[in-house]
XYZ file of C-alpha atoms in Angstrom:
736
model
C -13.943 35.779 33.219
C -16.114 32.773 34.174
C -19.005 30.596 32.669
C -22.524 31.299 33.701
C -23.165 27.951 34.641
C -22.207 25.287 37.319
C -21.517 21.327 36.723
C -22.114 19.258 39.741
C -21.951 22.276 42.265
C -22.980 25.476 43.059
C -19.280 26.866 42.768
C -18.688 29.172 39.490
C -16.593 27.015 37.189
C -13.481 28.920 35.566
C -12.692 29.368 32.469
C -9.889 27.114 31.108
C -6.387 28.116 30.730
C -6.602 26.772 27.005
C -9.111 29.076 25.391
C -6.690 31.591 26.251
C -3.832 30.874 25.050
C -6.051 29.503 21.867
C -7.488 33.029 21.220
C -3.662 34.486 22.053
C -3.017 32.294 19.746
C -6.013 33.330 16.721
C -5.195 37.051 17.518
C -1.929 36.562 16.247
C -2.759 36.544 12.785
C -6.277 37.111 13.145
C -8.688 39.931 13.894
C -10.535 41.413 16.658
C -13.563 39.809 15.211
C -11.995 36.451 14.771
C -11.321 36.742 18.733
C -14.468 37.122 18.692
C -16.332 35.142 16.954
C -13.650 32.138 18.869
C -14.871 33.240 22.283
C -18.588 32.992 21.841
C -18.213 29.118 20.012
C -16.319 28.927 23.236
C -18.525 30.104 25.813
C -21.879 28.353 23.432
C -19.627 25.002 23.768
C -19.096 25.077 27.308
C -22.551 25.596 28.105
C -23.405 22.646 25.860
C -21.427 20.361 27.396
C -22.323 21.703 30.915
C -21.559 18.330 33.322
C -20.388 16.068 31.250
C -16.780 14.884 31.562
C -14.165 12.860 29.864
C -13.049 9.263 30.977
C -9.854 10.917 32.562
C -11.942 13.123 34.466
C -11.255 16.341 32.911
C -14.834 18.513 31.713
C -15.402 17.478 28.531
C -14.731 21.453 27.262
C -10.932 20.501 27.688
C -10.899 18.271 24.291
C -12.424 20.826 21.577
C -10.327 23.569 23.590
C -7.480 21.536 23.127
C -8.444 20.493 18.816
C -8.778 24.028 19.061
C -5.289 24.906 19.162
C -3.946 22.266 17.121
C -6.329 24.293 14.082
C -4.413 27.233 15.373
C -1.398 26.379 15.278
C -1.458 25.074 11.659
C -2.456 28.552 11.454
C -6.490 27.964 10.127
C -9.004 30.485 10.132
C -11.339 31.649 12.863
C -14.432 29.884 10.699
C -12.820 26.379 11.154
C -11.692 27.331 14.691
C -15.030 28.088 15.781
C -16.155 24.755 13.608
C -13.634 23.209 15.751
C -15.216 23.852 19.463
C -17.901 23.218 18.258
C -17.895 19.676 16.056
C -18.971 17.559 18.740
C -22.161 19.963 19.911
C -24.805 18.061 17.715
C -23.734 14.565 18.191
C -23.561 14.309 22.694
C -25.170 17.182 23.492
C -28.873 18.737 23.073
C -28.175 21.222 20.987
C -29.712 21.093 17.063
C -28.583 21.754 13.670
C -30.951 24.620 13.861
C -29.664 26.141 16.775
C -26.075 26.134 15.102
C -26.943 27.622 11.827
C -29.217 30.261 13.739
C -26.189 31.622 16.260
C -23.383 30.676 14.189
C -24.579 30.477 11.009
C -24.885 28.003 7.626
C -20.522 27.748 6.697
C -19.903 26.653 10.625
C -23.020 24.458 10.937
C -22.121 22.615 7.802
C -18.252 22.019 8.885
C -19.675 20.547 12.401
C -21.935 17.868 10.324
C -18.880 16.860 8.435
C -17.403 15.612 11.326
C -20.246 14.321 12.955
C -20.070 10.500 13.467
C -23.804 8.586 11.931
C -23.992 7.617 15.716
C -27.615 7.514 15.785
C -28.480 5.073 12.796
C -27.790 1.316 13.860
C -25.498 -0.502 11.168
C -25.223 -4.299 10.656
C -21.361 -3.810 11.443
C -18.362 -1.796 12.845
C -16.958 -1.864 9.638
C -20.513 -0.874 7.503
C -20.484 2.363 9.699
C -16.916 2.839 9.883
C -17.301 3.004 5.643
C -20.840 5.171 6.347
C -18.749 7.564 8.262
C -15.917 7.800 6.211
C -18.088 8.402 3.075
C -19.897 11.374 4.278
C -17.083 12.822 5.749
C -15.372 12.734 2.070
C -18.785 13.685 1.244
C -18.420 17.082 3.920
C -14.485 17.318 2.509
C -15.749 17.374 -1.543
C -17.777 20.228 -0.325
C -15.005 21.944 2.427
C -11.694 20.503 2.928
C -11.502 22.172 6.503
C -13.397 19.418 7.993
C -10.670 16.994 7.560
C -8.534 18.864 9.077
C -10.656 19.290 12.256
C -11.090 15.321 11.986
C -7.553 15.089 12.157
C -7.187 17.291 14.981
C -9.798 15.215 16.532
C -7.549 12.206 16.399
C -4.649 13.284 17.117
C -5.549 14.968 19.981
C -7.729 11.529 21.077
C -4.909 10.167 20.649
C -2.857 11.886 23.249
C -5.150 10.935 25.554
C -5.500 7.259 24.542
C -4.341 6.023 27.720
C -7.199 6.618 30.088
C -9.159 3.508 27.524
C -9.311 0.196 28.370
C -6.699 -1.964 26.435
C -8.698 -3.143 23.753
C -10.430 0.030 22.556
C -6.297 1.776 22.775
C -5.764 -1.150 20.094
C -8.557 -0.336 17.609
C -8.365 3.255 17.831
C -4.428 2.801 16.798
C -5.070 0.361 13.952
C -7.334 2.518 12.435
C -5.479 5.812 12.818
C -2.581 3.899 11.064
C -4.972 2.748 8.610
C -7.147 5.749 7.920
C -5.820 9.010 9.155
C -1.885 9.167 9.166
C -2.317 8.570 5.475
C -4.576 11.317 4.917
C -2.711 13.421 6.871
C 0.174 11.670 4.219
C -1.997 12.682 1.194
C -2.767 15.847 2.580
C 0.414 16.811 2.962
C 0.481 17.434 7.023
C 3.590 16.269 8.376
C 3.368 17.691 12.277
C 0.412 15.675 11.919
C 0.646 12.517 10.180
C 4.245 11.982 11.966
C 2.711 12.276 15.763
C -0.184 9.970 14.707
C 2.176 7.346 13.331
C 4.365 7.725 16.526
C 1.363 7.775 18.898
C -0.483 5.060 17.128
C 2.704 2.729 17.320
C 3.254 3.165 20.968
C -0.190 1.346 21.885
C -0.434 -1.245 18.500
C 3.322 -2.539 19.562
C 4.692 -0.822 22.562
C 7.591 -3.173 22.726
C 9.226 -2.760 20.202
C 8.265 1.603 20.275
C 10.060 1.206 23.424
C 13.059 -0.142 22.041
C 13.405 1.909 19.226
C 13.311 5.025 21.141
C 15.894 3.705 24.175
C 18.518 2.543 21.043
C 18.108 5.641 19.532
C 18.750 7.319 22.918
C 21.938 5.487 22.839
C 22.865 6.510 19.506
C 21.646 10.460 19.689
C 25.510 11.884 21.059
C 27.015 9.899 18.800
C 24.586 10.753 15.539
C 24.360 14.613 16.751
C 27.586 15.021 16.484
C 28.119 13.266 13.214
C 25.177 15.653 12.072
C 27.027 18.551 13.316
C 30.069 18.460 11.680
C 28.197 17.871 8.167
C 25.841 20.960 9.292
C 29.345 23.296 9.800
C 30.865 22.251 6.319
C 28.051 23.056 4.480
C 27.115 26.392 6.567
C 30.695 27.252 6.147
C 30.703 26.241 2.225
C 27.292 28.491 1.802
C 29.247 31.792 3.378
C 32.061 31.542 0.959
C 29.690 32.132 -1.862
C 27.357 34.101 -0.186
C 24.247 32.133 0.425
C 21.658 32.833 3.224
C 20.483 29.461 4.822
C 18.669 27.822 7.650
C 20.666 25.183 7.761
C 19.613 22.269 10.746
C 19.216 18.527 11.604
C 16.104 16.593 11.716
C 15.547 13.549 13.234
C 13.614 10.636 11.441
C 10.540 9.359 13.247
C 9.655 6.613 15.136
C 7.058 4.396 13.009
C 9.802 5.620 10.010
C 12.053 3.785 11.079
C 10.012 0.942 12.791
C 8.909 0.327 8.881
C 12.399 0.558 7.642
C 13.660 -2.413 9.620
C 10.141 -4.467 9.423
C 9.570 -4.430 4.950
C 13.068 -4.275 4.441
C 14.437 -6.541 7.478
C 16.500 -4.347 8.903
C 18.435 -4.460 12.274
C 18.309 -1.182 13.568
C 22.156 -0.504 13.817
C 22.093 -1.305 9.617
C 19.611 2.009 9.580
C 22.182 5.075 8.046
C 19.412 7.945 8.223
C 18.019 8.403 11.544
C 19.237 11.976 11.529
C 18.995 13.941 7.891
C 20.298 18.136 7.566
C 17.729 20.078 6.372
C 18.835 23.114 4.351
C 16.060 25.835 3.886
C 16.680 28.756 1.541
C 14.858 31.896 -0.142
C 14.319 30.907 -3.645
C 14.583 27.695 -6.022
C 17.525 29.404 -7.472
C 19.512 28.317 -4.425
C 18.667 24.997 -3.962
C 20.261 23.941 -7.238
C 22.665 25.576 -6.235
C 23.355 24.298 -3.125
C 22.434 20.721 -4.385
C 25.779 21.430 -6.977
C 27.937 22.256 -3.599
C 26.776 19.379 -1.853
C 27.508 16.917 -4.786
C 31.645 18.475 -5.046
C 31.951 18.291 -0.718
C 30.594 14.804 -0.537
C 30.095 11.439 -2.999
C 26.606 11.792 -4.540
C 25.136 7.726 -3.695
C 23.819 6.614 -7.468
C 20.098 6.052 -8.133
C 19.587 8.161 -4.243
C 18.578 12.056 -5.845
C 15.195 12.847 -6.321
C 13.916 16.109 -7.383
C 10.646 16.973 -6.140
C 10.950 20.335 -6.821
C 10.530 20.004 -10.795
C 7.779 16.870 -9.783
C 6.225 17.534 -6.644
C 4.459 14.596 -4.897
C 0.780 14.856 -4.835
C 0.395 16.076 -1.536
C 1.949 18.923 -3.276
C 5.104 18.504 -1.067
C 8.368 19.624 -2.666
C 12.241 19.796 -2.271
C 15.496 18.135 -3.088
C 17.013 15.159 -1.826
C 19.636 13.591 -1.731
C 21.582 10.722 -0.273
C 25.468 11.379 -0.267
C 28.415 9.130 1.807
C 29.040 11.852 4.804
C 32.907 12.408 6.247
C 32.776 9.812 8.081
C 31.783 7.051 4.887
C 28.517 6.529 6.395
C 25.170 7.516 4.244
C 23.949 10.579 4.658
C 20.414 12.567 3.722
C 20.011 15.863 2.756
C 17.071 18.097 1.523
C 17.128 21.327 0.073
C 13.739 23.344 -0.059
C 12.506 27.174 -0.226
C 10.789 28.523 2.506
C 7.546 28.017 1.268
C 7.994 24.613 0.439
C 8.909 23.988 4.080
C 5.641 25.506 5.115
C 3.522 23.563 2.796
C 5.926 20.034 3.682
C 5.124 21.054 7.252
C 1.571 22.503 7.379
C 0.320 20.725 3.781
C -3.520 21.716 2.382
C -3.403 23.801 5.841
C -0.450 26.483 4.901
C -3.042 27.684 1.428
C -4.873 29.540 4.987
C -1.894 31.037 5.771
C -0.549 34.274 4.312
C -3.372 34.489 1.892
C -4.372 37.913 3.373
C -8.230 37.527 3.002
C -8.209 35.131 0.176
C -10.846 32.171 -0.090
C -8.734 29.232 -0.306
C -10.909 27.057 -1.186
C -12.307 29.139 -4.617
C -8.675 28.764 -5.595
C -8.467 26.709 -9.225
C -4.881 25.419 -7.955
C -5.968 24.104 -4.435
C -8.784 22.935 -6.112
C -6.571 20.839 -8.813
C -4.647 19.675 -6.191
C -6.953 17.883 -4.372
C -8.868 16.133 -7.350
C -7.748 12.639 -6.148
C -10.712 13.516 -3.536
C -14.002 13.429 -6.031
C -11.742 10.212 -7.929
C -12.219 8.735 -4.626
C -16.003 9.895 -4.371
C -16.557 8.497 -7.746
C -15.327 5.121 -7.275
C -17.045 4.936 -3.610
C -20.411 5.323 -4.926
C -19.982 1.743 -6.968
C -19.143 -0.214 -3.875
C -21.938 -1.169 -1.987
C -20.067 -3.384 0.432
C -18.997 -1.783 3.043
C -15.743 -4.162 3.587
C -14.333 -4.373 -0.077
C -15.233 -0.367 0.026
C -12.535 0.466 3.288
C -10.328 -2.465 1.550
C -9.728 -0.462 -1.355
C -9.515 2.977 0.368
C -6.758 2.020 2.525
C -4.897 1.456 -0.379
C -5.608 4.466 -1.831
C -4.240 6.199 1.194
C -1.539 3.530 1.503
C -0.352 3.438 -2.065
C 3.552 5.419 -3.203
C 3.361 6.542 -6.171
C 4.911 5.894 -10.057
C 4.652 8.887 -12.842
C 4.843 7.965 -16.054
C 4.575 9.954 -19.045
C 2.126 10.283 -22.748
C 3.904 10.034 -25.499
C 4.009 14.207 -25.679
C 5.254 14.117 -22.405
C 2.225 14.684 -19.771
C 2.748 13.454 -16.413
C 0.394 10.730 -15.013
C 0.766 10.077 -11.705
C -0.360 6.064 -10.516
C -0.345 4.097 -7.468
C 3.064 1.777 -7.256
C 2.097 -1.579 -9.203
C -0.129 -0.233 -11.793
C -0.578 -1.758 -15.388
C -0.908 -0.303 -18.583
C -4.840 -0.476 -18.100
C -4.142 1.683 -15.223
C -2.756 4.605 -17.065
C -5.394 3.843 -20.059
C -8.385 4.429 -17.117
C -6.400 7.731 -16.440
C -6.379 9.110 -19.415
C -9.606 8.339 -20.544
C -12.475 5.870 -19.635
C -13.250 4.570 -23.659
C -9.319 4.281 -24.276
C -9.286 1.812 -21.195
C -12.790 -0.588 -22.650
C -11.011 -0.530 -25.330
C -7.396 -1.245 -24.395
C -5.601 -4.157 -26.665
C -2.203 -3.534 -25.732
C -0.154 -1.221 -24.992
C 3.903 0.141 -25.923
C 6.160 0.854 -23.018
C 8.981 3.221 -24.001
C 8.501 2.054 -27.478
C 8.334 -1.619 -27.033
C 5.296 -3.762 -27.218
C 5.038 -5.075 -23.020
C 1.468 -7.080 -22.027
C -0.782 -5.378 -19.810
C 0.336 -7.115 -16.501
C 3.201 -4.854 -17.040
C 4.121 -3.385 -14.129
C 4.567 0.312 -15.165
C 8.209 2.410 -13.489
C 8.404 6.048 -13.005
C 10.302 7.662 -16.178
C 8.229 5.188 -18.760
C 6.459 6.540 -21.597
C 3.550 4.830 -22.477
C 1.575 4.341 -25.473
C -2.168 2.828 -25.154
C -3.171 -0.243 -28.560
C -6.735 -0.089 -28.933
C -9.499 -0.925 -30.832
C -12.771 -0.229 -32.669
C -13.648 -4.258 -32.859
C -11.769 -4.606 -28.919
C -14.523 -6.578 -26.746
C -14.127 -4.614 -24.306
C -12.278 -5.277 -20.897
C -12.042 -8.995 -19.131
C -13.075 -9.396 -15.688
C -9.621 -10.906 -15.127
C -8.322 -6.803 -15.248
C -9.941 -6.473 -12.094
C -7.507 -8.762 -11.226
C -4.260 -6.683 -12.128
C -5.004 -3.362 -12.098
C -3.797 -1.254 -9.239
C -6.321 1.613 -8.709
C -9.490 2.061 -7.233
C -10.586 4.135 -10.526
C -9.600 1.949 -12.650
C -11.155 -1.136 -10.765
C -14.455 1.222 -10.857
C -14.662 2.285 -14.542
C -14.579 -1.784 -15.283
C -16.856 -2.388 -13.027
C -19.261 0.307 -14.510
C -18.457 -0.906 -18.097
C -20.101 -4.872 -17.686
C -22.652 -3.100 -15.155
C -23.649 -0.575 -17.688
C -22.749 -0.903 -21.252
C -23.745 -4.521 -20.661
C -27.299 -3.660 -18.461
C -29.764 -3.708 -21.255
C -27.618 -5.979 -23.863
C -27.786 -8.494 -20.462
C -31.370 -7.560 -20.221
C -32.494 -8.568 -23.436
C -30.555 -11.977 -23.976
C -31.800 -13.063 -20.538
C -35.431 -12.326 -21.409
C -34.360 -14.285 -24.957
C -32.723 -17.149 -23.309
C -36.048 -17.179 -20.459
C -38.591 -17.303 -23.536
C -36.372 -20.001 -25.396
C -36.532 -22.278 -22.714
C -40.122 -21.436 -22.095
C -41.049 -22.395 -25.116
C -38.960 -25.694 -24.978
C -41.625 -27.198 -22.279
C -44.322 -26.412 -25.137
C -45.620 -23.199 -23.683
C -46.025 -19.648 -24.611
C -43.996 -17.365 -22.684
C -47.097 -14.680 -22.279
C -49.191 -17.861 -20.361
C -46.321 -18.169 -18.141
C -43.636 -14.911 -17.572
C -47.035 -13.403 -15.448
C -46.591 -11.126 -12.792
C -47.454 -13.885 -10.236
C -45.287 -15.881 -11.398
C -41.988 -13.774 -11.667
C -42.595 -12.419 -8.042
C -42.944 -15.925 -7.232
C -39.294 -16.298 -8.803
C -37.616 -12.961 -8.146
C -38.270 -13.661 -4.154
C -36.994 -16.870 -4.466
C -33.190 -15.279 -5.980
C -33.364 -12.405 -3.334
C -34.464 -9.996 -6.986
C -36.869 -6.661 -6.461
C -37.314 -5.681 -10.092
C -38.108 -7.823 -13.491
C -34.776 -6.192 -15.400
C -32.592 -7.640 -12.395
C -33.590 -11.070 -12.734
C -33.275 -10.917 -16.704
C -30.174 -9.748 -16.365
C -29.016 -12.051 -14.020
C -29.807 -14.591 -16.675
C -28.059 -12.554 -19.276
C -24.603 -12.324 -17.719
C -24.713 -16.023 -16.102
C -25.509 -15.300 -12.221
C -28.423 -17.158 -12.761
C -29.605 -20.208 -15.150
C -32.677 -20.522 -17.341
C -33.070 -24.130 -16.031
C -32.983 -22.687 -12.200
C -35.825 -20.481 -13.726
C -37.935 -22.894 -15.442
C -37.551 -25.387 -12.215
C -39.187 -22.205 -10.438
C -41.385 -21.666 -13.199
C -43.258 -25.009 -13.347
C -42.708 -25.791 -9.756
C -44.920 -22.892 -9.129
C -46.957 -23.500 -13.014
C -47.505 -27.252 -11.211
C -48.460 -26.187 -7.719
C -51.219 -23.707 -9.225
C -52.683 -26.187 -12.060
C -52.060 -29.663 -11.415
C -54.211 -30.666 -14.379
C -51.121 -28.981 -16.788
C -48.465 -32.277 -15.027
C -49.683 -34.172 -17.906
C -49.728 -32.103 -20.553
C -46.393 -30.279 -20.335
C -45.227 -34.336 -19.712
C -46.497 -35.043 -23.247
C -45.719 -31.739 -25.035
C -41.446 -32.536 -24.067
C -41.838 -35.883 -25.270
C -42.974 -35.085 -28.160
C -40.412 -32.126 -28.676
C -37.494 -34.783 -28.161
C -38.845 -36.859 -31.247
C -39.461 -33.957 -33.484
C -35.816 -32.624 -32.872
C -33.994 -36.156 -32.217
C -31.410 -36.162 -35.299
C -32.363 -32.281 -36.115
C -30.265 -29.426 -36.872
C -31.041 -27.634 -33.685
C -32.842 -25.231 -36.151
C -36.540 -25.172 -37.663
C -39.143 -22.292 -39.629
C -42.072 -21.547 -38.374
C -45.031 -23.022 -39.553
C -43.335 -24.971 -42.112
C -42.084 -29.471 -41.798
C -39.904 -31.296 -43.932
C -37.655 -28.268 -45.450
C -33.658 -29.334 -46.313
C -32.357 -26.983 -43.799
C -28.101 -25.788 -44.141
C -26.280 -23.375 -42.363
C -24.534 -20.951 -44.275
C -20.535 -21.060 -44.436
C -20.253 -17.382 -45.107
C -21.629 -16.803 -41.420
C -21.205 -20.156 -39.629
C -24.292 -19.038 -37.116
C -24.351 -20.666 -34.182
C -27.341 -21.242 -30.858
C -28.100 -17.687 -29.283
C -27.540 -15.571 -32.571
C -30.020 -13.868 -34.493
C -30.809 -15.913 -37.267
C -33.061 -15.689 -40.665
C -33.597 -18.345 -43.175
C -33.415 -17.841 -47.489
C -34.749 -20.327 -50.008
C -32.028 -21.504 -52.453
C -33.212 -22.917 -56.098
C -32.229 -26.810 -55.233
C -30.853 -26.532 -51.654
C -33.679 -25.923 -49.302
C -33.459 -22.909 -47.023
C -30.036 -21.907 -45.982
C -29.234 -19.937 -42.461
C -27.687 -16.743 -41.892
C -26.836 -14.570 -39.256
C -28.668 -11.620 -39.679
C -25.931 -9.398 -39.755
C -24.461 -11.257 -42.456
C -23.294 -9.394 -45.769
C -24.334 -11.639 -47.659
C -28.115 -10.637 -46.654
C -28.336 -7.818 -47.685
C -26.468 -7.937 -50.553
C -30.454 -10.058 -51.369
C -32.736 -6.974 -50.688
C -34.076 -7.416 -53.748
C -35.790 -11.194 -52.699
C -37.354 -10.148 -49.689
C -40.218 -13.107 -50.466
C -37.537 -15.723 -50.661
C -37.119 -15.034 -46.977
C -38.212 -17.141 -43.742
C -38.368 -17.141 -40.353
C -36.280 -19.161 -38.650
C -35.702 -20.197 -34.990
C -33.043 -22.036 -32.726
C -34.244 -24.931 -31.018
C -32.583 -26.545 -28.256
C -29.763 -29.131 -29.166
C -27.288 -29.549 -27.068
C -25.838 -32.627 -28.661
C -24.828 -30.629 -31.903
C -22.066 -28.879 -32.425
C -21.531 -25.962 -35.276
C -18.172 -24.265 -36.782
C -17.113 -21.286 -35.593
C -13.676 -18.716 -37.139
C -12.150 -16.815 -35.038
C -9.078 -14.923 -35.283
C -6.913 -14.375 -32.734
C -4.035 -11.243 -32.574
C -0.978 -11.049 -30.002
C 2.706 -10.456 -29.670
C 4.169 -13.150 -31.829
C 6.626 -15.818 -29.464
C 8.254 -19.289 -28.599
C 4.907 -21.608 -27.580
C 2.078 -18.799 -28.426
C 0.399 -21.067 -30.562
C 0.462 -24.442 -28.249
C -0.741 -22.057 -25.608
C -3.715 -20.640 -27.243
C -4.556 -24.440 -28.686
C -4.730 -25.465 -24.233
C -7.034 -22.700 -23.635
C -9.259 -23.933 -26.054
C -8.913 -27.254 -24.772
C -8.963 -26.333 -21.287
C -12.657 -25.319 -22.505
C -13.021 -28.584 -23.844
C -13.738 -27.544 -27.041
C -12.939 -28.961 -30.028
C -10.777 -27.680 -33.073
C -11.019 -28.695 -36.231
C -8.489 -26.040 -38.558
C -5.351 -24.074 -37.535
C -3.472 -21.788 -39.263
C -0.736 -19.442 -38.168
C 1.751 -16.661 -39.104
C 3.901 -13.820 -37.920
C 4.518 -10.325 -39.954
C 6.981 -7.719 -39.523
C 6.294 -6.385 -36.712
C 6.147 -9.374 -34.724
C 2.376 -9.782 -34.736
C 0.734 -13.120 -34.614
C -2.050 -13.888 -36.468
C -3.893 -17.036 -35.641
C -6.691 -18.627 -37.411
C -8.811 -21.085 -35.735
C -12.672 -23.480 -36.934
C -13.871 -24.568 -33.558
C -16.926 -26.635 -32.440
C -19.248 -24.641 -30.841
C -23.004 -25.079 -28.533
C -24.033 -21.571 -28.603
C -22.693 -17.692 -28.642
C -22.477 -18.186 -24.832
C -19.516 -21.271 -25.126
C -18.322 -19.405 -28.037
C -18.229 -15.886 -25.523
C -16.545 -18.169 -22.764
C -13.803 -19.442 -25.574
C -13.471 -16.004 -25.933
C -12.605 -15.221 -22.464
C -10.094 -18.155 -21.931
C -7.495 -16.900 -24.492
C -8.314 -13.146 -23.826
C -6.245 -14.403 -20.555
C -3.591 -15.575 -22.501
C -0.296 -13.267 -21.884
C 0.397 -11.323 -25.007
C -3.012 -11.279 -26.740
C -4.140 -8.233 -27.713
C -8.154 -9.201 -29.709
C -10.268 -11.982 -30.215
C -12.763 -11.835 -32.824
C -14.754 -13.561 -34.571
C -14.817 -13.605 -38.782
C -17.537 -13.633 -41.476
C -16.041 -15.676 -44.812
């Protein structure tokens, strides 16, 4: 069969050998209809790519055929094979998505669209473009995991033909492969693709080390193979005695894993003993454990080197028993034991769900959906990361991270990235638990929140409804992207309304300080100019920034005054006069005034110790003037029947005045804790007027302090600083 078009010549183009080989592979596990679909997709792609060539000089159609062959070797369905043949037609030819739908349907169009790069859009940087491509790919993968399988096969063939590109492109593509695509193959459990991607990338990233390892392995190969064969023969003879059928063979370690072990563990090649391993494949899980017992009777196991991935599979579904023993020549040797089904999953990973399914739709399999839950987690946290570089770095951490397996007090297994702390665990259980975390117990003992969790730890989270919520410092110690995303979301969403209200209040108070009316100053025109100066598009964004301190009221007020002076020059003298009058009026005051009444005796109540920034109310006392309380003070609620004695009061700006506030700190008792808390407060340039500390039988320390505070913002900064101290659980403001 020949194609119907010609390429640069009038001669008929011969069908590539690869398409016949591809159809033969599909025919082994598919139906005649499947083969017909693959041929039709090839003919459509061949026509679309007519006249196009790759850097190697080959016809472009060779690439999609090779990609489709890689997927056929994994046993993928005919729809995926067809989409692989068509994966570049929308991006690189004049074919439209509408034409693709008309010819092959929506399912194939969606697969092709998921793989297609966003090459037609403009971005600020290569990093941003790569981030957007990956975002789109993950969105498509959430709908259909076959998108990433096509993308991995596409990348694998590109790596196989990388020699035709310039050196700088080789380096860039190889680096991207090691950072993104090989870890993705690992997460999907497709070791066949992962190993080849890693080895090929290393050849271009560090050719000197790559070929050095290849040569060293070649020199030792005969000796190693003889040693492994000795082990295989011994094990086979023993299995025949107990009548267990098993496939026993040797497995060479791939080059990149040797390179990583040499670099991360600082070892020389001759110090690496597990260049070859023995793999035993059996029919049942019962036989796996039986053979493990035999191996341990034949050779002495090395302590701490046994891993049961059957009872506790890896997140990428990998299952096997791994044990390292001292072999017959006194050298360490790794032996892996698994069933045939486990072996297929280890080789093909997610793709194994399409093997031997007898027509079932793997994408609708519930266990399949659960195993792919981590993709959806990536989608959740990546939506909060607007910065392309941050997204890329976080993605790399999530893909690369080794895992630890810890337990809840009820025995449920939780998988976390290695290096995770109790806060990561808390957010994995539930967002509310994470937000209310004040401490943690590991294996029954209280640990600091920056304790690195180890596999096997039993973790219990201590929470409190009175918690101030997460600290921004938690972002520095958590490891999982999910925890970071949820902490950011708390600051962004939970406090946004509060920050907007606080920002408006601060700005209105600043305006009143200047003797102006907020309604006159906060016009749309004035605010528009200020927002433009600080690069905000909405008024609420500006107010929220004021609320959480990203912009100061002084900065905004300066801009507003400049605008007022520019628009109304005659008001300059009035504003100056008002300012001076206010300074004289407030000199020597307590920072509070009663609205509409002058010369009243004012004092602060000791029961709630209000400070600037608190909502306050005045209460007329008999013979003692006006007592100022916080509006949430319990003593106020007891006096509701005397409403006529309430007065409206408001804060003035009195930076020189200090106000007493009582706070309570609870923490794990240890030597030097009280001194550390006092030093932390001193770092914020805050005076301490009283301190009292005690500890109970549970070794929980309670420290009560009275400190001098300028305003609520000052108090919050002190609280945040204390919360950063190791072993501190809670910090709260007291009422008497």
